[in-house]
Each structure stands twice: as structure tokens, then as C-alpha cells.
Amino acid sequence: MEIRKPIPVSSAVEKVINHSKPLPIIEIDYLNSLGYSLAEPIIAKHDVPSFNRSPYDGFAVRSIDTKGASSTERILFNVIDHIGAGEVSNHTIGPFEAIRIMTGAMIPKGADCVIMFEQTLEYGNSFTIRKPFEPNENISLQGEDAKKGEELIPAGTLIHPGTIALLATFGYHKVKVRRKPKVGVICTGTELIDVEDELVPGKIRNSNGPMIIAQLARMGIEGTYYGMFSDDLDTCLSLVEQVFKENDLVITTGGVSVGDFDFLPQIYKELGAEVLFNKVAMRPGSVTTVAVLDGKLLFGLSGNPSACFTGFELFARPAIQTMMGNRKVFLPQVKAYLEEDFFKPNPFTRFVRSLYTFTDGKPVIRPAGFNKSNAVSSIAKGNAIMVLPGGTRNFKAGDLVDVLLLGLEDGVESWTI
Ligand code: AMP
Ligand code: MG
């Protein structure tokens, strides 16, 4: 039997990233850009606001005329014009004159402060005030939000709804992004049946295929699912060849181990692909294999569901993010306190599907349930992966551990704010 030499997770991740190249830049409509990564920085094309404007409904006046106002010495102003947002007054404000102005409207010439309605007593076309105002008081100053020429968001940033607002603000109706990778997914295993099929002895329903498609979808990638195939070398070889041609990246599940029907190693050989690694010092998923051919990566994930899930998040995710041009290629990493003892030894780095919460004022983490590499229920229950370094054992409740967060889109049932 072939003896495989395990490499550390960090080296495996590094190899994958070193073999991932950003895909070509394309220009798309900004409204379709959610989930892409910017291939150009967002530069402020003008000041924001681009003119001094009123943040309130009130009266624009000259601050100098408000000097000395008090509850006993009220100062009277005459209203000479009335503007709403989007309108501009032709008047220049003179001594003790005011323009009635609505939120968002441009401050008229001569004025340097705004008095809110609530701060006045109105009499027909005039009003009085009982306190003085400073120059620029209650004015949104030109450029206070963003200055023309400023780089606001660097290239390589994921586009989220706030980014879309900024693109719209500066008239980026077309935006340069990196093309998303085409990803093909194949499941191997003679034991696999489809979700609609009746269970028969010896068979299991294929859960990895749909799970990977969903993991891709969570990253904004529409993967192509090619189906599930029996452990037959010829069928699998021609299929992997076809999927390789049609995609930028191939993900297979199952068949990477050293069993009699594990044909992926043979397939990589026949294709002439270079195997970057075929054993990683991790649990689950130590058989995770990644190969490269003509600059394209082939991910051979374990068939064991927890291993498959973890292998995707650890290795396929950073490769895909790199191809998409995102600088932040990894899952978010935080620390949390273990809620219960974890006494299993960790000869290899252990990745435990876990539940991360904020309880009693601290971030805490606990295993999400049955925790073997072939477990499927704990993947569904978890929202994080706890990482326990290789060579450790006997973690106790209260120990601080590393956590990779998944599914930040999941909310909470209630707030404490
Ligand atoms: P393998 O990696 O092919 O050795 O498979 C390891 C284990 O994962 C076996 O128990 C398989 O039956 C199971 N398995 C393989 N593929 C899938 C799949 N697509 N969905 C669920 N379980 C699978
Ligand atoms: Mg198999």
C-alpha cells in the first residue's frame, strides 16, 4: 500500500493559493455586482456632499445676525424664499433675512448656518430665535463624507450592499470586477443514490453533491453539478476530463483514499495532473487531495460528509476567492471560550463542527453534535468550525480556542441591546 506523508494544513493552504490565479477582469452593470470583488478601487469622483447642504428642515441665515439672541432679547428674521431638496435659491441672504430650507437642499449664498424649526417662533413670514448660532452650525459641509480623489474602497474588496450604494453615488454604472470561476462538481461512489430514491440496503443518499453546490452558492458561485457516478475508472476518468475542460476548477467527492475502488489517484495520473498533496495533517479530511493541471485545480475531497465540508471551506474557498480577486480569502477567524471539556487527543489539527454564540457577555463555542468525519448532522447544527492544534489534548471548559465562522448571514433570535 502506498504510504502518504501528511503535510501541515498551513502548507496545504499555501500550495493551493500559490496555484490559484485571479481570473480576467470584466466590466458589469453595478446592479449585478453584489458578491463580486472589485477589480478597481472606488475613487471619490467628486466631494460628498458635493455642495453645502442642510441636514434639517429649518431656516438658513447668517450666523453673525444671531449674535446676542436670548430668551429676553429675541432676534427677528424675515423669510425671503422657500426651497426644498433639489432646489436652489437665486437669492443671496442679507442681514436678518432667512430662507426656509428643507433637508438636503443647498445652503443659499450668504447663509452660514441653519436654524431648526423647533428653535424658532414663527409669525407669518417671519420668526424669532432665542439663542445665537455658530458659523457652519447645522450645515453638512461639502466633502465631509468623502473628498474628491480619495480612494474609498481598495480593489480586491467584496462588493456588498453598502459598496453598491457607493458605486451609485459616484456614477459607476459599470464596474470592473474579476470573473467568477466556473466550478464543476462530481460525486463518486457506487453506494450513492439520489434524494428521490428509496433507501435500499447498502446504499446512502448523496448529500455531498448538493452540500457543495450550496457551499458554492453561499460564496456567490453557481456551480455545475454533473451528478454522481459509480466507482468505475473509465467512466470517472472520461467524466473528470470533460468537467475539467468545461470549468475553471473541478471538485470531486469520494474516491481519494487508498481503498480498492478509490480511483481518483489513478485518474490524476492518467490526466498527467501534478498532485500538490494527498494527505493533510488534519481531522477530518486527512485524505483531501489537490492536483493541478494546466494551471487549473482539481479538488479531491473525501466522501465523508464532515471531511468533505471542511475540505471545501479550508481549501476550495481560498482558491475560489483568489480567483475572484478577493484579498480576504479565508473564513473569518475569532476566539471563543470552550463551553465544555474536549478530552479527545488531537494527533492532527482537529476541525470540529461547532456552535458559536455570545452567551453571558462572552463568545463561547461547543461541538455541534456527533463528531466523526462521516457525521452529517453536526454540519447542519453548526455555524462555526473550532480549530484545535495538532499535538494537543485535554481541552477544558473555559479554554480559549480558535474559531472559524460560517454563515454570518444567520441571525439571532433576540437582541440584548
Ligand atoms: P470515500 O471518500 O469514497 O472513501 O467515502 C468515504 C465515506 O463517505 C463512505 O462511507 C461513503 O459512503 C461516504 N460518501 C461518499 N460520497 C458521499 C456522498 N456524496 N454523500 C454522502 N456520503 C458519501
Ligand atoms: Mg468511495
Short mmCIF file of C-alpha atoms and ligand atoms in Angstrom, two decimals:
data_model
loop_
_atom_site.label_atom_id
_atom_site.label_comp_id
_atom_site.label_asym_id
_atom_site.label_seq_id
_atom_site.Cartn_x
_atom_site.Cartn_y
_atom_site.Cartn_z
CA MET A 1 0.00 0.00 0.00
CA GLU A 2 1.17 3.50 -0.81
CA ILE A 3 2.41 5.41 2.27
CA ARG A 4 1.33 9.04 2.16
CA LYS A 5 3.20 11.76 4.01
CA PRO A 6 0.90 14.28 5.72
CA ILE A 7 1.69 17.97 5.32
CA PRO A 8 0.54 20.70 7.73
CA VAL A 9 -2.76 22.42 6.95
CA SER A 10 -0.98 25.76 6.54
CA SER A 11 1.38 24.33 3.89
CA ALA A 12 -1.54 22.74 2.06
CA VAL A 13 -3.45 26.03 2.05
CA GLU A 14 -0.34 27.85 0.84
CA LYS A 15 0.14 25.40 -2.04
CA VAL A 16 -3.47 25.82 -3.11
CA ILE A 17 -3.28 29.60 -3.04
CA ASN A 18 0.04 29.63 -4.90
CA HIS A 19 -1.61 27.70 -7.69
CA SER A 20 -4.72 29.92 -7.86
CA LYS A 21 -4.67 32.84 -10.25
CA PRO A 22 -7.09 35.77 -10.37
CA LEU A 23 -9.42 35.36 -13.37
CA PRO A 24 -9.69 38.04 -16.07
CA ILE A 25 -11.27 41.41 -15.36
CA ILE A 26 -14.73 42.03 -16.81
CA GLU A 27 -16.98 45.07 -16.71
CA ILE A 28 -20.52 44.53 -15.48
CA ASP A 29 -23.58 46.55 -14.58
CA TYR A 30 -23.13 47.73 -10.99
CA LEU A 31 -26.58 46.42 -10.05
CA ASN A 32 -25.40 42.88 -10.82
CA SER A 33 -22.12 43.26 -8.94
CA LEU A 34 -23.22 42.05 -5.49
CA GLY A 35 -20.87 39.26 -4.37
CA TYR A 36 -18.15 40.01 -6.94
CA SER A 37 -14.80 41.50 -5.91
CA LEU A 38 -13.79 44.95 -7.11
CA ALA A 39 -11.03 44.84 -9.70
CA GLU A 40 -10.62 48.62 -9.46
CA PRO A 41 -10.66 50.88 -6.40
CA ILE A 42 -13.67 53.10 -5.80
CA ILE A 43 -12.31 56.64 -6.06
CA ALA A 44 -14.44 59.59 -4.99
CA LYS A 45 -15.16 61.28 -8.33
CA HIS A 46 -16.41 64.37 -6.50
CA ASP A 47 -16.87 65.62 -2.94
CA VAL A 48 -19.69 64.12 -0.89
CA PRO A 49 -21.72 66.12 -0.23
CA SER A 50 -20.83 67.98 -3.42
CA PHE A 51 -22.31 71.22 -2.01
CA ASN A 52 -23.00 72.56 1.48
CA ARG A 53 -26.48 71.36 2.37
CA SER A 54 -28.99 71.46 5.14
CA PRO A 55 -29.27 68.39 7.39
CA TYR A 56 -32.58 69.69 8.82
CA ASP A 57 -35.83 71.36 7.91
CA GLY A 58 -35.48 75.00 9.07
CA PHE A 59 -34.16 78.41 8.10
CA ALA A 60 -30.82 79.33 6.56
CA VAL A 61 -29.43 82.61 7.96
CA ARG A 62 -26.16 84.49 8.57
CA SER A 63 -24.74 83.41 11.95
CA ILE A 64 -23.48 86.95 12.56
CA ASP A 65 -27.12 88.13 12.76
CA THR A 66 -27.88 85.67 15.56
CA LYS A 67 -25.28 87.14 17.92
CA GLY A 68 -26.72 88.16 21.28
CA ALA A 69 -30.04 86.33 20.86
CA SER A 70 -31.53 85.18 24.16
CA SER A 71 -34.93 84.40 25.64
CA THR A 72 -35.31 88.03 26.68
CA GLU A 73 -33.65 89.51 23.55
CA ARG A 74 -35.24 87.51 20.75
CA ILE A 75 -33.99 88.37 17.26
CA LEU A 76 -36.41 88.65 14.33
CA PHE A 77 -35.74 87.34 10.81
CA ASN A 78 -37.74 87.86 7.61
CA VAL A 79 -38.23 84.91 5.29
CA ILE A 80 -37.40 85.85 1.66
CA ASP A 81 -37.54 82.47 -0.13
CA HIS A 82 -38.51 78.83 0.30
CA ILE A 83 -36.58 75.83 -1.11
CA GLY A 84 -36.93 72.07 -0.92
CA ALA A 85 -34.32 69.37 -1.57
CA GLY A 86 -33.12 69.56 -5.17
CA GLU A 87 -33.97 73.26 -5.47
CA VAL A 88 -31.53 76.16 -5.46
CA SER A 89 -32.41 79.69 -4.33
CA ASN A 90 -31.38 82.65 -6.53
CA HIS A 91 -31.34 84.93 -3.52
CA THR A 92 -28.33 86.00 -1.51
CA ILE A 93 -29.19 86.31 2.14
CA GLY A 94 -28.78 89.79 3.62
CA PRO A 95 -28.87 91.00 7.25
CA PHE A 96 -31.72 89.47 9.26
CA GLU A 97 -33.02 87.65 6.22
CA ALA A 98 -33.74 83.91 6.12
CA ILE A 99 -34.61 81.27 3.54
CA ARG A 100 -36.94 78.48 4.53
CA ILE A 101 -34.96 75.34 3.63
CA MET A 102 -35.70 71.62 3.68
CA THR A 103 -33.35 68.73 4.47
CA GLY A 104 -30.94 68.08 1.62
CA ALA A 105 -31.33 71.50 -0.03
CA MET A 106 -28.26 73.55 -0.96
CA ILE A 107 -27.35 76.30 1.52
CA PRO A 108 -28.13 79.64 -0.18
CA LYS A 109 -25.49 82.27 -0.83
CA GLY A 110 -24.76 84.45 2.20
CA ALA A 111 -26.04 81.90 4.75
CA ASP A 112 -23.63 80.01 7.01
CA CYS A 113 -25.93 78.24 9.47
CA VAL A 114 -29.33 76.61 9.72
CA ILE A 115 -31.88 77.12 12.48
CA MET A 116 -34.21 74.18 13.00
CA PHE A 117 -37.95 74.85 13.01
CA GLU A 118 -38.06 73.68 16.64
CA GLN A 119 -35.68 76.52 17.58
CA THR A 120 -37.95 79.28 16.28
CA LEU A 121 -41.26 81.00 16.97
CA GLU A 122 -42.95 81.74 13.64
CA TYR A 123 -45.18 84.74 12.87
CA GLY A 124 -46.45 84.68 9.28
CA ASN A 125 -43.43 85.42 7.09
CA SER A 126 -41.03 85.96 9.97
CA PHE A 127 -39.72 84.23 13.06
CA THR A 128 -37.67 84.90 16.16
CA ILE A 129 -34.88 82.97 17.83
CA ARG A 130 -33.64 82.85 21.43
CA LYS A 131 -30.04 81.68 21.02
CA PRO A 132 -27.05 82.53 18.87
CA PHE A 133 -25.64 80.15 16.21
CA GLU A 134 -22.04 79.45 15.23
CA PRO A 135 -20.73 79.64 11.67
CA ASN A 136 -21.36 76.25 9.98
CA GLU A 137 -23.77 75.20 12.72
CA ASN A 138 -26.29 72.69 11.34
CA ILE A 139 -24.63 72.53 7.93
CA SER A 140 -23.46 69.40 6.16
CA LEU A 141 -20.22 70.67 4.72
CA GLN A 142 -19.07 69.89 1.22
CA GLY A 143 -16.63 66.94 1.31
CA GLU A 144 -17.28 65.98 4.95
CA ASP A 145 -18.26 62.43 3.92
CA ALA A 146 -15.73 61.92 1.09
CA LYS A 147 -13.18 64.17 -0.62
CA LYS A 148 -12.76 64.21 -4.39
CA GLY A 149 -9.89 61.95 -5.46
CA GLU A 150 -9.86 59.93 -2.22
CA GLU A 151 -9.58 56.14 -2.58
CA LEU A 152 -12.55 54.93 -0.57
CA ILE A 153 -12.54 51.18 -1.21
CA PRO A 154 -9.46 49.33 -2.50
CA ALA A 155 -9.50 46.84 -5.34
CA GLY A 156 -9.88 43.29 -4.11
CA THR A 157 -12.82 44.07 -1.83
CA LEU A 158 -16.02 42.07 -1.87
CA ILE A 159 -19.00 44.10 -3.08
CA HIS A 160 -21.83 44.30 -0.52
CA PRO A 161 -24.95 46.49 -0.41
CA GLY A 162 -23.01 49.45 1.04
CA THR A 163 -20.49 49.17 -1.80
CA ILE A 164 -23.35 49.27 -4.30
CA ALA A 165 -24.59 52.49 -2.66
CA LEU A 166 -21.12 53.99 -3.10
CA LEU A 167 -20.88 52.88 -6.74
CA ALA A 168 -24.22 54.58 -7.37
CA THR A 169 -23.11 57.74 -5.51
CA PHE A 170 -20.19 58.24 -7.89
CA GLY A 171 -21.92 57.19 -11.09
CA TYR A 172 -20.05 53.90 -11.53
CA HIS A 173 -22.86 52.37 -13.58
CA LYS A 174 -20.33 49.90 -14.95
CA VAL A 175 -17.83 48.38 -12.55
CA LYS A 176 -14.69 46.32 -13.13
CA VAL A 177 -14.69 43.00 -11.31
CA ARG A 178 -12.98 39.64 -11.67
CA ARG A 179 -14.94 36.99 -13.47
CA LYS A 180 -16.28 34.30 -11.13
CA PRO A 181 -14.87 30.80 -11.63
CA LYS A 182 -16.87 28.07 -13.32
CA VAL A 183 -16.86 25.19 -10.89
CA GLY A 184 -17.84 21.63 -11.79
CA VAL A 185 -18.86 19.17 -9.07
CA ILE A 186 -18.78 15.37 -9.38
CA CYS A 187 -19.66 12.79 -6.73
CA THR A 188 -18.21 9.31 -6.87
CA GLY A 189 -19.40 6.21 -5.03
CA THR A 190 -21.26 3.10 -6.14
CA GLU A 191 -23.23 3.32 -2.88
CA LEU A 192 -24.81 6.66 -3.78
CA ILE A 193 -28.46 7.13 -4.64
CA ASP A 194 -30.43 10.29 -5.33
CA VAL A 195 -32.54 12.32 -2.96
CA GLU A 196 -35.77 10.99 -4.54
CA ASP A 197 -34.68 7.35 -4.34
CA GLU A 198 -35.92 4.84 -1.74
CA LEU A 199 -33.23 3.66 0.66
CA VAL A 200 -32.13 0.10 -0.08
CA PRO A 201 -29.59 -1.92 1.89
CA GLY A 202 -26.04 -0.77 1.36
CA LYS A 203 -26.95 2.49 -0.33
CA ILE A 204 -26.92 6.05 1.01
CA ARG A 205 -28.35 9.25 -0.38
CA ASN A 206 -25.79 11.56 -1.88
CA SER A 207 -25.52 14.55 0.46
CA ASN A 208 -22.11 15.89 -0.57
CA GLY A 209 -23.10 16.99 -4.07
CA PRO A 210 -25.96 19.27 -3.00
CA MET A 211 -23.93 20.46 0.01
CA ILE A 212 -21.03 21.61 -2.15
CA ILE A 213 -23.36 23.32 -4.60
CA ALA A 214 -24.80 25.17 -1.58
CA GLN A 215 -21.34 26.00 -0.20
CA LEU A 216 -20.53 27.49 -3.60
CA ALA A 217 -23.84 29.36 -3.67
CA ARG A 218 -23.06 30.84 -0.26
CA MET A 219 -19.94 32.31 -1.88
CA GLY A 220 -21.98 33.65 -4.78
CA ILE A 221 -20.86 30.92 -7.19
CA GLU A 222 -23.32 28.99 -9.30
CA GLY A 223 -21.61 25.61 -9.53
CA THR A 224 -22.45 22.98 -12.12
CA TYR A 225 -23.45 19.64 -10.69
CA TYR A 226 -22.56 16.79 -13.03
CA GLY A 227 -24.13 14.07 -10.90
CA MET A 228 -22.94 11.00 -9.07
CA PHE A 229 -21.05 8.11 -10.58
CA SER A 230 -20.17 4.55 -9.68
CA ASP A 231 -16.60 3.73 -8.76
CA ASP A 232 -15.58 2.79 -12.27
CA LEU A 233 -12.23 4.02 -13.52
CA ASP A 234 -13.13 4.51 -17.19
CA THR A 235 -16.42 6.32 -16.54
CA CYS A 236 -14.88 8.58 -13.91
CA LEU A 237 -11.79 9.33 -15.99
CA SER A 238 -13.71 10.50 -19.06
CA LEU A 239 -16.09 12.46 -16.88
CA VAL A 240 -13.34 14.26 -14.95
CA GLU A 241 -11.69 15.05 -18.31
CA GLN A 242 -14.90 16.59 -19.63
CA VAL A 243 -15.60 18.56 -16.44
CA PHE A 244 -12.01 19.77 -16.40
CA LYS A 245 -12.38 21.13 -19.95
CA GLU A 246 -15.68 22.87 -19.20
CA ASN A 247 -14.69 24.56 -15.93
CA ASP A 248 -12.04 26.64 -14.19
CA LEU A 249 -11.99 24.34 -11.19
CA VAL A 250 -13.15 20.78 -10.50
CA ILE A 251 -14.39 19.41 -7.21
CA THR A 252 -14.87 15.66 -6.76
CA THR A 253 -16.01 13.91 -3.63
CA GLY A 254 -15.09 10.39 -2.63
CA GLY A 255 -12.52 8.01 -4.06
CA VAL A 256 -9.34 9.77 -2.92
CA SER A 257 -8.45 7.28 -0.23
CA VAL A 258 -6.45 4.07 -0.59
CA GLY A 259 -9.41 1.67 -0.93
CA ASP A 260 -9.73 -0.83 -3.77
CA PHE A 261 -12.29 1.35 -5.57
CA ASP A 262 -10.70 4.74 -4.90
CA PHE A 263 -9.81 5.74 -8.44
CA LEU A 264 -9.08 9.44 -8.14
CA PRO A 265 -5.31 8.98 -7.61
CA GLN A 266 -5.25 6.86 -10.79
CA ILE A 267 -7.31 9.49 -12.63
CA TYR A 268 -4.86 12.28 -11.71
CA LYS A 269 -2.06 10.07 -13.02
CA GLU A 270 -3.82 9.32 -16.31
CA LEU A 271 -4.59 13.02 -16.81
CA GLY A 272 -0.98 13.95 -16.09
CA ALA A 273 -2.01 16.22 -13.23
CA GLU A 274 0.56 17.16 -10.59
CA VAL A 275 -0.63 16.14 -7.12
CA LEU A 276 0.11 19.04 -4.75
CA PHE A 277 -0.72 16.91 -1.71
CA ASN A 278 -2.72 13.80 -0.93
CA LYS A 279 -2.53 13.80 2.84
CA VAL A 280 -3.02 16.69 5.25
CA ALA A 281 -2.32 16.62 8.98
CA MET A 282 -5.94 17.31 9.84
CA ARG A 283 -9.05 15.57 11.16
CA PRO A 284 -11.41 15.12 9.48
CA GLY A 285 -10.31 15.05 5.87
CA SER A 286 -6.71 13.86 6.04
CA VAL A 287 -7.09 12.24 2.60
CA THR A 288 -8.01 15.56 0.98
CA THR A 289 -6.12 15.72 -2.28
CA VAL A 290 -5.45 18.66 -4.55
CA ALA A 291 -3.92 18.33 -8.00
CA VAL A 292 -3.12 20.85 -10.70
CA LEU A 293 -3.22 20.51 -14.46
CA ASP A 294 -2.62 23.32 -16.97
CA GLY A 295 -2.95 25.85 -14.16
CA LYS A 296 -6.38 24.54 -13.10
CA LEU A 297 -7.01 22.99 -9.71
CA LEU A 298 -8.73 19.67 -9.07
CA PHE A 299 -10.03 19.26 -5.53
CA GLY A 300 -10.42 15.67 -4.43
CA LEU A 301 -12.49 15.94 -1.28
CA SER A 302 -13.18 12.99 0.97
CA GLY A 303 -16.58 11.34 0.65
CA ASN A 304 -17.12 11.56 4.39
CA PRO A 305 -19.57 14.45 4.72
CA SER A 306 -17.85 16.33 7.58
CA ALA A 307 -14.48 15.89 5.91
CA CYS A 308 -15.92 16.99 2.58
CA PHE A 309 -17.48 20.09 4.12
CA THR A 310 -14.30 21.03 5.98
CA GLY A 311 -12.08 20.35 2.98
CA PHE A 312 -14.18 22.73 0.90
CA GLU A 313 -14.04 25.54 3.45
CA LEU A 314 -10.32 25.13 4.16
CA PHE A 315 -9.01 24.68 0.63
CA ALA A 316 -11.57 25.32 -2.11
CA ARG A 317 -12.79 28.58 -0.55
CA PRO A 318 -9.41 30.38 -0.56
CA ALA A 319 -8.72 29.15 -4.10
CA ILE A 320 -12.07 30.45 -5.34
CA GLN A 321 -11.69 33.77 -3.51
CA THR A 322 -8.23 34.21 -5.00
CA MET A 323 -9.63 33.52 -8.48
CA MET A 324 -12.34 36.10 -7.82
CA GLY A 325 -9.68 38.63 -6.88
CA ASN A 326 -10.78 38.97 -3.27
CA ARG A 327 -7.96 39.88 -0.87
CA LYS A 328 -9.82 38.31 2.06
CA VAL A 329 -9.69 34.69 1.01
CA PHE A 330 -10.25 32.96 4.37
CA LEU A 331 -13.24 32.38 6.62
CA PRO A 332 -13.41 34.95 9.42
CA GLN A 333 -11.32 33.84 12.43
CA VAL A 334 -12.19 34.68 16.04
CA LYS A 335 -11.50 33.27 19.51
CA ALA A 336 -14.08 31.81 21.86
CA TYR A 337 -14.26 30.04 25.23
CA LEU A 338 -14.99 26.32 25.19
CA GLU A 339 -18.33 25.63 26.87
CA GLU A 340 -17.49 22.01 27.70
CA ASP A 341 -14.45 19.78 28.13
CA PHE A 342 -12.99 18.26 24.96
CA PHE A 343 -10.78 15.38 26.02
CA LYS A 344 -10.04 13.69 22.69
CA PRO A 345 -6.35 13.86 21.79
CA ASN A 346 -5.55 15.73 18.58
CA PRO A 347 -2.65 14.00 16.85
CA PHE A 348 -3.53 16.12 13.78
CA THR A 349 -5.12 19.58 13.78
CA ARG A 350 -8.76 18.96 14.54
CA PHE A 351 -11.61 20.87 12.91
CA VAL A 352 -14.81 20.44 14.91
CA ARG A 353 -18.20 21.46 13.53
CA SER A 354 -19.41 23.70 16.32
CA LEU A 355 -21.93 26.18 17.56
CA TYR A 356 -20.60 29.66 18.26
CA THR A 357 -22.72 32.00 20.36
CA PHE A 358 -22.35 35.05 22.53
CA THR A 359 -23.56 33.95 25.95
CA ASP A 360 -23.38 35.80 29.27
CA GLY A 361 -21.24 38.50 27.74
CA LYS A 362 -18.63 36.27 26.12
CA PRO A 363 -18.07 34.43 22.87
CA VAL A 364 -18.43 30.70 23.53
CA ILE A 365 -18.18 27.57 21.43
CA ARG A 366 -19.26 23.95 21.75
CA PRO A 367 -19.19 20.96 19.40
CA ALA A 368 -22.38 20.85 17.34
CA GLY A 369 -23.01 17.16 17.93
CA PHE A 370 -21.81 13.76 16.78
CA ASN A 371 -18.31 14.49 15.67
CA LYS A 372 -16.86 11.92 13.36
CA SER A 373 -15.64 12.54 9.83
CA ASN A 374 -18.68 10.69 8.46
CA ALA A 375 -21.12 12.79 10.51
CA VAL A 376 -23.70 14.79 8.63
CA SER A 377 -25.99 16.05 11.42
CA SER A 378 -23.35 18.20 13.11
CA ILE A 379 -22.71 20.07 9.85
CA ALA A 380 -26.34 21.16 9.84
CA LYS A 381 -26.34 22.11 13.51
CA GLY A 382 -23.11 24.08 13.44
CA ASN A 383 -22.35 27.66 12.47
CA ALA A 384 -18.59 27.54 13.00
CA ILE A 385 -15.53 25.32 12.95
CA MET A 386 -13.48 25.04 16.14
CA VAL A 387 -9.76 24.51 15.50
CA LEU A 388 -7.69 22.52 17.98
CA PRO A 389 -3.99 22.42 17.04
CA GLY A 390 -2.22 19.13 16.36
CA GLY A 391 -0.23 17.70 19.26
CA THR A 392 -2.70 18.88 21.91
CA ARG A 393 -5.16 17.08 24.17
CA ASN A 394 -7.49 17.63 27.12
CA PHE A 395 -9.07 20.98 26.42
CA LYS A 396 -11.20 22.12 29.35
CA ALA A 397 -14.34 24.21 29.60
CA GLY A 398 -13.23 27.84 29.72
CA ASP A 399 -10.16 27.34 27.50
CA LEU A 400 -9.82 29.93 24.75
CA VAL A 401 -9.76 28.34 21.29
CA ASP A 402 -9.63 29.39 17.64
CA VAL A 403 -12.88 29.52 15.70
CA LEU A 404 -13.66 29.92 12.00
CA LEU A 405 -17.06 31.48 11.44
CA LEU A 406 -19.51 30.22 8.86
CA GLY A 407 -22.79 31.61 7.67
CA LEU A 408 -22.64 35.12 9.07
CA GLU A 409 -25.98 35.64 7.31
CA ASP A 410 -27.63 33.58 10.06
CA GLY A 411 -29.24 35.91 12.60
CA VAL A 412 -30.07 35.66 16.29
CA GLU A 413 -33.46 35.11 17.89
CA SER A 414 -33.31 38.16 20.13
CA TRP A 415 -31.17 41.14 20.97
CA THR A 416 -29.80 42.38 24.26
CA ILE A 417 -29.41 45.96 23.01
P1 AMP B 1 -14.77 7.69 0.20
O1 AMP B 1 -14.13 9.02 0.38
O2 AMP B 1 -15.20 7.43 -1.21
O3 AMP B 1 -13.88 6.61 0.74
O4 AMP B 1 -16.08 7.67 1.08
C1 AMP B 1 -16.00 7.80 2.48
C2 AMP B 1 -17.37 7.67 3.10
O5 AMP B 1 -18.19 8.74 2.68
C3 AMP B 1 -18.09 6.41 2.74
O6 AMP B 1 -18.78 5.95 3.88
C4 AMP B 1 -19.05 6.85 1.68
O7 AMP B 1 -20.20 6.03 1.60
C5 AMP B 1 -19.40 8.24 2.12
N1 AMP B 1 -19.75 9.09 0.98
C6 AMP B 1 -19.09 9.13 -0.18
N2 AMP B 1 -19.65 10.00 -1.04
C7 AMP B 1 -20.72 10.52 -0.39
C8 AMP B 1 -21.70 11.47 -0.75
N3 AMP B 1 -21.69 12.07 -1.96
N4 AMP B 1 -22.65 11.80 0.15
C9 AMP B 1 -22.64 11.20 1.38
N5 AMP B 1 -21.74 10.32 1.77
C10 AMP B 1 -20.78 9.95 0.91
MG MG B 2 -15.99 5.98 -2.33
#
